[in-house]
Coordinates of C-alpha atoms in Angstrom, one line a residue:
M1 CA 9.1 -1.0 -16.5
S2 CA 13.2 -1.3 -15.4
T3 CA 12.5 2.0 -14.0
Y4 CA 10.1 0.6 -11.6
I5 CA 10.8 -2.1 -10.4
I6 CA 14.3 -0.7 -9.7
R7 CA 12.3 2.3 -7.7
R8 CA 10.0 -0.3 -6.4
L9 CA 13.0 -2.2 -5.1
L10 CA 14.3 0.8 -3.6
Q11 CA 11.2 1.3 -1.5
A12 CA 11.6 -1.8 -0.8
L13 CA 14.5 -1.3 1.0
L14 CA 13.2 1.9 2.8
V15 CA 11.0 0.4 4.3
M16 CA 12.9 -2.6 5.3
G17 CA 14.8 -0.8 7.2
V18 CA 12.4 1.5 8.9
M19 CA 10.0 -1.8 10.3
S20 CA 13.5 -3.5 11.5
G21 CA 14.2 -0.4 13.3
L22 CA 10.4 -0.6 14.7
V23 CA 10.7 -3.8 15.8
F24 CA 14.1 -4.1 17.3
V25 CA 13.1 -1.3 19.3
G26 CA 10.1 -2.4 20.2
L27 CA 11.4 -6.1 21.7
Y28 CA 13.8 -3.9 24.0
V29 CA 11.2 -2.2 25.4
I30 CA 9.0 -5.7 25.8
G31 CA 11.1 -7.7 28.2
D32 CA 14.7 -9.1 28.3
P33 CA 15.7 -12.4 26.8
V34 CA 18.1 -12.7 29.3
S35 CA 15.5 -14.3 31.5
M36 CA 14.4 -16.3 28.8
M37 CA 17.7 -18.2 27.3
A38 CA 18.7 -17.9 31.9
S39 CA 17.5 -20.2 34.5
P40 CA 15.9 -20.0 37.5
E41 CA 19.3 -21.4 39.3
A42 CA 21.3 -18.8 37.5
T43 CA 22.8 -15.7 39.8
E44 CA 23.3 -12.6 38.1
L45 CA 27.3 -13.3 36.8
D46 CA 25.4 -15.6 35.4
R47 CA 23.0 -13.0 33.6
D48 CA 25.9 -10.7 32.9
A49 CA 27.5 -13.4 30.9
I50 CA 25.1 -14.5 28.9
R51 CA 23.9 -10.6 27.8
A52 CA 27.5 -9.5 27.2
N53 CA 28.2 -13.7 25.0
F54 CA 24.6 -12.3 22.5
G55 CA 25.9 -8.2 22.5
L56 CA 22.9 -7.3 25.0
D57 CA 25.4 -5.2 27.3
K58 CA 25.6 -2.2 24.7
P59 CA 23.7 1.0 23.8
L60 CA 20.6 0.4 22.0
L61 CA 21.5 2.2 18.9
Q62 CA 24.9 -0.1 18.9
Q63 CA 23.4 -3.3 18.6
Y64 CA 21.0 -2.0 16.3
A65 CA 24.2 -0.6 13.8
I66 CA 26.2 -4.2 14.6
F67 CA 22.6 -5.8 13.3
M68 CA 22.4 -3.7 10.4
G69 CA 26.0 -3.7 9.5
H70 CA 25.5 -8.0 9.7
A71 CA 22.2 -7.7 7.9
L72 CA 23.6 -5.9 4.7
Q73 CA 25.8 -9.1 4.4
F74 CA 23.3 -10.9 4.5
D75 CA 23.1 -12.8 8.2
F76 CA 20.6 -11.4 10.6
G77 CA 22.1 -13.1 13.2
K78 CA 22.1 -16.2 14.9
S79 CA 18.5 -17.2 17.4
F80 CA 18.9 -17.0 20.6
L81 CA 17.3 -20.2 21.9
T82 CA 18.5 -22.5 19.1
G83 CA 22.0 -21.1 18.4
Q84 CA 20.8 -21.8 14.8
P85 CA 20.9 -18.8 11.7
A86 CA 17.6 -16.9 12.9
M87 CA 17.2 -16.9 9.0
G88 CA 18.1 -19.9 8.4
L89 CA 15.3 -20.9 10.8
I90 CA 11.7 -18.8 8.9
L91 CA 13.5 -20.3 5.5
E92 CA 13.2 -23.4 6.2
R93 CA 9.9 -23.5 7.5
M94 CA 9.2 -21.1 4.7
P95 CA 7.5 -23.8 2.4
A96 CA 5.2 -25.0 4.6
T97 CA 3.0 -21.6 5.0
L98 CA 3.8 -20.9 1.1
E99 CA 2.3 -24.4 0.7
L100 CA -0.7 -24.2 2.9
A101 CA -1.6 -20.6 1.4
T102 CA -1.4 -21.3 -2.0
V103 CA -3.5 -23.7 -1.7
A104 CA -6.4 -22.1 0.4
I105 CA -5.9 -18.6 -1.7
L106 CA -6.8 -21.6 -4.8
M107 CA -9.6 -23.4 -3.3
S108 CA -11.3 -19.4 -2.5
I109 CA -11.2 -17.9 -5.8
L110 CA -12.7 -21.9 -7.2
V111 CA -15.4 -21.1 -5.6
G112 CA -15.3 -16.9 -4.8
V113 CA -15.3 -16.1 -8.8
P114 CA -18.4 -18.2 -9.6
L115 CA -20.4 -17.7 -6.7
G116 CA -20.3 -14.2 -7.1
I117 CA -20.9 -14.6 -11.1
W118 CA -23.7 -15.7 -10.1
A119 CA -24.6 -13.0 -7.8
G120 CA -23.9 -10.9 -9.8
L121 CA -25.7 -12.5 -13.0
K122 CA -28.7 -13.1 -11.0
P123 CA -29.5 -10.8 -7.6
Q124 CA -32.9 -11.0 -7.5
A125 CA -32.2 -15.5 -7.5
L126 CA -33.2 -16.6 -3.9
S127 CA -29.9 -18.8 -4.9
T128 CA -28.1 -15.4 -4.3
R129 CA -29.0 -14.8 -0.7
G130 CA -28.0 -17.4 0.1
I131 CA -24.5 -17.1 -1.5
M132 CA -24.5 -13.7 0.6
T133 CA -26.0 -14.5 3.6
G134 CA -23.1 -17.0 3.4
S135 CA -20.1 -14.7 2.3
V136 CA -21.5 -12.9 5.3
L137 CA -21.0 -15.1 8.2
G138 CA -17.6 -15.4 6.5
F139 CA -16.5 -12.4 7.7
S140 CA -18.3 -12.3 10.6
L141 CA -16.4 -15.9 12.5
P142 CA -12.9 -16.0 13.4
N143 CA -10.8 -18.0 12.0
F144 CA -10.2 -19.2 15.4
W145 CA -13.9 -20.9 15.4
V146 CA -14.0 -22.2 12.6
G147 CA -10.4 -24.7 12.8
L148 CA -12.1 -25.6 16.1
M149 CA -14.8 -26.6 14.7
L150 CA -13.7 -28.3 11.7
I151 CA -11.6 -29.8 13.5
M152 CA -14.9 -31.3 15.7
I153 CA -16.9 -31.9 12.2
F154 CA -14.0 -34.2 11.1
A155 CA -11.3 -35.6 13.4
V156 CA -13.6 -36.1 16.4
Y157 CA -16.7 -36.3 15.2
L158 CA -16.6 -38.5 11.9
G159 CA -12.4 -39.2 12.2
W160 CA -12.6 -38.4 8.5
L161 CA -9.4 -36.3 8.5
P162 CA -6.1 -35.5 10.4
A163 CA -5.9 -32.3 13.2
S164 CA -2.5 -31.8 13.1
G165 CA 0.2 -31.9 12.0
R166 CA 1.7 -31.6 8.0
G167 CA 1.7 -35.3 7.2
A168 CA 4.6 -37.2 4.9
T169 CA 6.2 -35.0 2.1
V170 CA 8.0 -34.9 -0.9
Q171 CA 11.4 -33.8 -1.7
V172 CA 11.4 -31.4 -4.6
G173 CA 14.9 -29.6 -5.7
P174 CA 15.8 -27.1 -2.3
V175 CA 11.5 -27.8 -0.6
E176 CA 9.8 -30.7 0.8
L177 CA 5.9 -30.9 -0.8
S178 CA 2.5 -32.2 1.4
V179 CA 0.0 -31.3 -1.8
L180 CA 2.3 -34.9 -3.3
T181 CA 1.0 -37.2 -1.3
L182 CA -2.4 -38.4 0.1
D183 CA -1.7 -38.1 4.2
G184 CA -0.3 -33.8 3.7
W185 CA -3.1 -33.6 1.3
S186 CA -5.3 -35.1 4.3
R187 CA -3.7 -33.0 6.8
L188 CA -3.8 -29.5 4.7
L189 CA -7.5 -29.4 4.0
L190 CA -8.7 -28.3 6.8
P191 CA -6.8 -25.4 7.8
A192 CA -6.0 -24.7 4.2
T193 CA -9.9 -25.0 4.2
T194 CA -10.4 -22.5 7.8
I195 CA -8.7 -19.7 5.2
A196 CA -10.5 -20.6 2.3
L197 CA -13.5 -19.9 3.6
A198 CA -12.8 -16.2 4.9
K199 CA -11.1 -15.7 1.5
A200 CA -13.7 -17.1 -0.7
A201 CA -16.6 -14.8 1.3
L202 CA -14.8 -11.6 0.3
I203 CA -14.1 -12.4 -2.9
I204 CA -17.6 -13.8 -3.3
R205 CA -18.2 -9.6 -3.0
V206 CA -16.0 -8.6 -4.1
T207 CA -16.4 -10.6 -8.3
R208 CA -20.2 -9.9 -7.2
A209 CA -20.3 -5.9 -7.2
A210 CA -17.6 -6.4 -10.8
T211 CA -20.1 -7.8 -12.4
R212 CA -22.5 -5.6 -11.8
E213 CA -21.0 -3.0 -12.7
A214 CA -19.6 -4.6 -15.7
L215 CA -22.9 -6.3 -17.2
P216 CA -24.7 -2.7 -17.8
M217 CA -21.3 -1.5 -20.4
D218 CA -21.9 -1.3 -23.8
Y219 CA -19.1 -3.8 -24.5
I220 CA -21.7 -6.7 -23.4
K221 CA -24.9 -5.2 -25.1
F222 CA -23.3 -4.5 -27.2
A223 CA -21.9 -8.7 -28.1
R224 CA -25.3 -9.6 -26.7
A225 CA -26.5 -7.6 -29.9
K226 CA -24.8 -9.9 -32.3
G227 CA -26.1 -12.3 -31.0
L228 CA -23.0 -14.0 -28.9
A229 CA -22.7 -17.3 -26.5
W230 CA -23.9 -15.6 -23.2
S231 CA -21.2 -18.4 -21.8
R232 CA -19.1 -16.8 -24.6
I233 CA -19.7 -13.1 -23.9
L234 CA -19.2 -14.0 -19.8
R235 CA -15.7 -15.4 -20.4
V236 CA -14.4 -13.1 -22.9
H237 CA -16.4 -10.0 -22.0
L238 CA -17.2 -10.1 -19.2
L239 CA -14.7 -12.2 -17.1
K240 CA -11.5 -10.9 -18.7
N241 CA -13.1 -6.8 -17.7
I242 CA -13.9 -7.6 -14.1
L243 CA -10.0 -9.1 -13.5
I244 CA -8.8 -6.3 -12.2
P245 CA -10.7 -6.2 -8.6
I246 CA -10.0 -10.2 -8.0
V247 CA -7.0 -9.7 -9.2
T248 CA -5.2 -7.6 -7.1
V249 CA -8.0 -8.7 -3.4
C250 CA -6.0 -11.9 -4.3
G251 CA -2.7 -10.6 -4.2
L252 CA -3.7 -9.0 -1.0
E253 CA -5.1 -11.4 0.9
Y254 CA -2.1 -14.5 -0.2
G255 CA 0.4 -12.0 1.0
Q256 CA -2.2 -11.7 3.9
V257 CA -2.2 -14.8 4.5
V258 CA 1.8 -15.0 4.4
A259 CA 3.1 -12.9 6.9
F260 CA 0.1 -13.4 9.5
A261 CA -0.9 -17.1 9.3
V262 CA -0.5 -18.0 12.8
V263 CA -3.8 -18.8 14.0
T264 CA -4.8 -21.5 11.8
E265 CA -1.2 -22.1 11.9
T266 CA -1.2 -22.3 15.3
I267 CA -4.3 -24.7 16.0
F268 CA -3.5 -27.0 14.1
A269 CA 0.0 -27.4 14.6
W270 CA 0.9 -26.8 10.6
P271 CA 4.5 -26.1 11.4
G272 CA 4.9 -22.6 9.2
M273 CA 6.7 -19.2 10.0
G274 CA 4.0 -17.6 11.9
K275 CA 3.6 -20.5 14.4
L276 CA 8.2 -19.9 14.4
L277 CA 7.3 -16.4 14.9
L278 CA 4.8 -16.5 17.7
D279 CA 7.2 -18.6 19.8
S280 CA 9.3 -16.0 18.6
I281 CA 7.9 -13.1 20.3
I282 CA 6.9 -15.2 23.9
T283 CA 10.2 -16.1 23.9
L284 CA 11.7 -12.8 23.1
D285 CA 13.5 -14.6 20.5
R286 CA 16.0 -10.9 18.3
P287 CA 16.7 -11.9 15.6
V288 CA 13.7 -14.3 14.5
V289 CA 11.4 -11.7 14.6
V290 CA 13.6 -8.7 13.2
A291 CA 14.9 -11.0 10.3
Y292 CA 10.9 -12.2 9.8
L293 CA 9.7 -9.1 9.4
I294 CA 12.4 -7.6 7.0
L295 CA 12.2 -10.8 5.2
I296 CA 8.6 -10.3 4.9
V297 CA 8.9 -7.5 3.9
F298 CA 10.2 -8.1 1.0
F299 CA 8.0 -11.5 0.0
L300 CA 5.0 -8.2 0.4
V301 CA 6.5 -6.0 -1.5
M302 CA 7.7 -8.0 -4.8
L303 CA 4.4 -9.7 -4.3
N304 CA 2.2 -6.0 -5.3
L305 CA 5.5 -6.3 -7.6
A306 CA 3.8 -8.9 -9.2
V307 CA 0.6 -8.0 -9.6
D308 CA 1.1 -4.6 -11.0
I309 CA 3.3 -6.1 -13.7
L310 CA -0.3 -8.4 -13.5
Y311 CA -2.2 -5.4 -14.5
S312 CA 0.0 -4.6 -17.5
V313 CA -1.0 -7.9 -18.9
L314 CA -4.9 -7.7 -18.3
D315 CA -5.4 -4.7 -19.2
P316 CA -2.7 -2.2 -22.1
R317 CA -3.8 1.3 -20.5
V318 CA -2.3 0.0 -17.7
R319 CA 0.6 -0.1 -19.5
L320 CA 0.7 3.2 -21.4
Q321 CA -0.4 5.1 -18.0
A322 CA 3.4 3.2 -17.0
A323 CA 4.9 4.3 -19.4
K324 CA 4.4 8.0 -19.6
A325 CA 4.8 7.7 -15.3

C-alpha cells in the first residue's frame, strides 16, 4: 500500500507540473495583465515599470522557470492586484468552499441513496416514476437557473432565507465555520441545496442501477431463503454490496464541486475559492490562477487516493488486487 501511495504522489507532482505549464501559457496568450494593473492615464514608461517590477518583461519560458523555482520552495508568488501571497488568498477562501461542498454532498447522499434503493426495489411503482422523473429534471436544469429560482421563492417571495453571503462563523482551530451558527446555516441552505439537487439526481440513478443489479444475486436469494428480516437484508447484504459505485460517484462529485463551484458561489456571493478564481481569470491575475490549479490538482489526486483506500476497506477483493499489483 505504501508503494501505491508513493506512486500516486509522484503522479500528482507530474500532473501539477504539466497543468501549471498549460495554464501559464494560456494566460500569457489571453492578454497582458499590465492592462488590468495600470491606470488608464498611465504612460508606456509606467507600464514598462510595472512589467519589470513583476518580471513580466522576461521571455515566457524564463518566467515559468522562475515561477516553478519558487513553487518548489512553496512560494507561489503574489497576486498582481492585491500584492498578497497567492496561495494564502486561496487557502483563506478554501474552508468556505469545502464547507459548502461537504454540506451539499451530504444532503445529496441523504436524499439520493434512500430514493435510489426504493426505486430499485419498486421499479414499477408510481412513486418510482416520480423519483426518476425528478432525477431527470435534476440533470437537465442548469445550476444557475435552479439557484435563481430558489432565491426568488425562498428569499424574495417568502422571505425565509437570505440570498447571499456566508453569515456568522465560529472559529474552530485555524478555520472559520458557518455550519455552527444559525445565521450561517440560513445562508448555507440555498447554495447547498442548489448543488445537492443535481448531485442527488446522479446518486439516485447510480444507486437504483446498483440495487437492480444486486437483487438477483445469490447472496440476496440465500438471505431471503434463510428468513432474514427484509430490513436486515437491505442493511447488511444489499447496502454493503452497492457501496462501491456510490462511493465512486460521491468522491468524484465532491471533487467536482470543490473545484468548480464557481457558478453557485457567484450567484449566492459565497466567499469561496470559485468566486476568487473567476475574479482572478477576469483580471488575468496569473499567480492566483496557477496556484489555484496546483492546489486543486493535488486535492483531487488525494481525494481519489482516499476513495481507492476506502475501496479496500469496503471490499477485501480490492486489497488482494492491490497486493498483487
